[in-house]
Each structure stands twice: as structure tokens, then as C-alpha cells.
Amino acid sequence: MSRPVKRSLTLHQHRTSVTLEDEFWQAFREIAEAQNKGINQLATEIDDARDPEIGLATAIRLSVLAHYRAASKEP
């Protein structure tokens, strides 16, 4: 597991920084690519759907986890 890396994203035309481990950044990019979306678009969707009590980085990690859990259950 790598150390967390801070990167900038644009959500609704606002810049924000998110800190994730590199493995999560890589998985996040792979998911966005598979869905034909940019990471800013996917991050915006996650941000819009998250509970305000949950931080964006946590919401992204949980989204990545949910994606791969769902994929592992596909026949």
C-alpha cells in the first residue's frame, strides 16, 4: 500500500483537493474510463450522491470498493 497522494479535482467548476492512496487513484481512473467519463465527472457524481457527513475522499474509496464488489459478483 502506498502513501496517500493529494490531487486536484474540479467539481461543479470549483477546484478541490482529494487525498487518496495511489492504488485508489488508479482504480478510480479505471472505473471512470470504463464508464466513458472523466475523473472530474465521476467525482462530481459521487460528491452529489454522498451524505454531507462523509468526506469526499471516503466517498470515493467506498465507491471504488462498491464497484469492485459488484464486479466480483457478476457471473
Backbone as a ProteinNet text record, in pm:
[ID]
protein_1_A
[PRIMARY]
MSRPVKRSLTLHQHRTSVTLEDEFWQAFREIAEAQNKGINQLATEIDDARDPEIGLATAIRLSVLAHYRAASKEP
[TERTIARY]
86	0	89.9	53.5	134	85.3	164.6	125.3	19	-67.1	-169.7	-107.9	-174.7	-131.2	-245.3	-214.1	-315.1	-318.4	-438.9	-457.4	-576.9	-577	-686.8	-792.8	-917	-1031.7	-1116.7	-1196.9	-1291.1	-1431.8	-1507.7	-1645.8	-1734.6	-1826.9	-1915.9	-1836.5	-1729.7	-1644.3	-1569.9	-1558.9	-1480.9	-1365.9	-1247.1	-1132.1	-1131.2	-1097.8	-1083.7	-971.7	-914.5	-808.9	-862.7	-819	-858.1	-730.9	-720.9	-605.2	-647.7	-588.6	-615	-483.2	-479.5	-365.4	-360.5	-238.9	-222.7	-304.5	-319.2	-398.8	-545	-597.2	-733.9	-742.8	-642.4	-643.5	-646	-563.5	-557.3	-692	-750.9	-880.4	-988.6	-984.1	-1081.7	-1074	-951.3	-933.5	-984.2	-957.2	-1003	-1155	-1221.3	-1367.4	-1422.1	-1364.1	-1409	-1393.4	-1279.8	-1254.4	-1354.5	-1382.2	-1476.9	-1617.3	-1648.5	-1779.7	-1779.4	-1668.9	-1652.2	-1674.5	-1616.6	-1626.9	-1487.8	-1474.5	-1352.7	-1361.4	-1244.9	-1249	-1320.4	-1315.9	-1389.6	-1540.5	-1588.5	-1731.7	-1773.1	-1694.1	-1726.5	-1719.3	-1619.3	-1607	-1726	-1772.3	-1889.3	-2012.4	-2031.1	-2145.4	-2139	-2020.1	-2003.1	-2029	-1976.5	-1996.4	-2144.1	-2215.8	-2359.1	-2440.5	-2396.3	-2472.6	-2433.6	-2322	-2273.6	-2348.5	-2349.9	-2402.1	-2307.5	-2359	-2271.3	-2180.3	-2214.1	-2131.3	-2009.1	-2007.3	-1898	-1809.6	-1681.5	-1587.1	-1578.9	-1535.8	-1527	-1428.1	-1313	-1215.2	-1273.5	-1343	-1406.5	-1512.9	-1593	-1697.8	-1637.5	-1524.5	-1458.9	-1408.5	-1343.9	-1296.1	-1411.8	-1521.6	-1637.7	-1697.8	-1697.5	-1748.1	-1660.6	-1530.3	-1437.7	-1461	-1471.3	-1497	-1628.1	-1734.4	-1864.6	-1857.4	-1784.6	-1770.3	-1707.2	-1596.5	-1526	-1600.2	-1670.5	-1753.2	-1862.6	-1929.1	-2035.2	-1977.3	-1859.4	-1797.8	-1758.8	-1723.3	-1683.4	-1803.2	-1922.8	-2043.8	-2105.1	-2053.6	-2107.9	-2069.2	-2161.4	-2130.9	-2026.1
-117.6	0	123	219.2	340.7	449	552.3	668.6	746.9	816	896.8	1008.6	1036.6	1140.4	1239.5	1368.9	1472.4	1514.9	1517.2	1562	1655.8	1741	1836.4	1780.8	1809.2	1775.8	1900.1	1901.6	2011.7	1956.4	2007.3	1966.9	2089.2	2084.5	2198.3	2328.8	2322.7	2437.1	2493.2	2414.2	2450.6	2350.8	2403.1	2316.7	2270.7	2144.2	2089.1	1986.9	1960.9	1860.8	1738	1622.8	1495.5	1414.3	1354.1	1270.8	1124.9	1046.3	902.3	828.9	703.9	620.3	600.7	583.5	573.3	458.9	349.1	236.7	277.2	362.5	411	507.6	593.2	682.2	599.4	496.3	412.1	343.8	284.2	217	316.6	435.8	540.4	579.1	594.6	626.5	513.2	389.2	273.4	268.4	296.1	296.1	407	526	638.1	604	548.3	510.9	405.6	305.8	200.4	256	365.9	429	544.2	557.8	665.5	802.7	824.1	951.8	997.1	1126.5	1178.6	1163.5	1170.7	1155.1	1271.6	1389.9	1502.3	1477.6	1424.1	1394	1287.3	1180.1	1073.8	1125.5	1205.2	1262.1	1352.3	1428	1514.4	1430.5	1320.5	1232	1173.1	1131.9	1076.5	1184.9	1302.9	1415.4	1449	1452.2	1485	1379.9	1254.9	1145.6	1117.7	1173.3	1137.4	1209.8	1146.5	1207.5	1321.7	1438.5	1551.1	1521.4	1420.9	1384	1300.2	1253.8	1169.9	1255	1253.4	1328.2	1273.7	1358.6	1317.9	1203.6	1208.4	1100.6	967.3	968.3	846.6	799.2	891.9	856.4	793.8	845.4	788.8	647.9	630.4	496.8	397.1	438	348.9	317.6	415	394.1	294	307.8	213.5	73.4	62.8	-66.2	-127.5	-47.3	-96.9	-144.3	-71.1	-109.3	-247.4	-268	-395.7	-509.3	-480.2	-583.6	-628.9	-534.1	-567	-646.4	-606.7	-675.1	-818.6	-840.3	-975.3	-1069.9	-1014.9	-1096.2	-1126.6	-1062.5	-1088	-1227.3	-1296.1	-1433.2	-1434.4
0	0	0	-79.1	-90.7	4.9	15.8	95.4	19.6	91	24.6	-60.8	-171.8	-265.3	-282.5	-271.3	-288	-435.3	-491.7	-630.2	-635.1	-736.3	-752.7	-845.6	-811.6	-895.8	-912.3	-1017.6	-1038.2	-1027.3	-929.9	-906.9	-922.6	-1017.4	-1042.3	-1055.9	-1132.8	-1163.8	-1042.3	-934.9	-817.1	-803	-781.6	-759.2	-613.8	-594	-459.7	-462.2	-348.3	-338.2	-266	-313	-252.9	-232.6	-116.5	-83.9	-78.8	-167.9	-175.2	-196	-157.1	-188.4	-340.2	-392.7	-537	-596	-521	-569.7	-590.6	-501.7	-519	-636.4	-655.4	-772.3	-901.3	-905.9	-1025.6	-1049.9	-946.4	-961.1	-1000.2	-941.1	-971.5	-1119.4	-1170.5	-1313	-1401.7	-1362.7	-1440.9	-1447.3	-1336.2	-1332.4	-1421.5	-1410.4	-1493.8	-1641.9	-1677.2	-1816.8	-1864.6	-1781.1	-1817.2	-1838.3	-1768.6	-1780.7	-1881.9	-1956.2	-2055.1	-1993.3	-1876	-1804.7	-1765.3	-1747.3	-1688	-1536.9	-1469.1	-1324.1	-1256.4	-1317.5	-1258.9	-1263.7	-1374	-1385.9	-1285.3	-1276.5	-1182	-1038.5	-1007.8	-873.3	-840.8	-939.5	-919	-888.6	-960.9	-935.8	-794.8	-754.5	-620.1	-515.6	-540.3	-447.4	-432.2	-542.8	-538.8	-463	-467.5	-406.2	-260.7	-215.9	-82.1	28.4	143.6	265.2	303.8	337.6	373.2	493	571.6	687	646.8	522.2	472.7	382.5	407.7	325.6	184.3	92	-48.4	-67.9	-4	-20.5	25.3	137.5	186.2	89.1	37.4	-58.3	-183.9	-230.1	-348.2	-316.6	-201.8	-164.2	-157.2	-94.1	-82.8	-219.3	-308.8	-443.9	-519.9	-506.7	-569.9	-513.7	-383.2	-319.7	-369.3	-372.5	-418.4	-563	-646.8	-787.9	-800.4	-729.2	-741.5	-671.6	-566.2	-502.7	-597.9	-662.8	-757.9	-875.6	-922.3	-1035.5	-998.8	-874.2	-834	-822.8	-814.6	-805	-940.5	-1045.8	-1179.9	-1224.4	-1293.9	-1340.5	-1449.6
[MASK]
+++++++++++++++++++++++++++++++++++++++++++++++++++++++++++++++++++++++++++

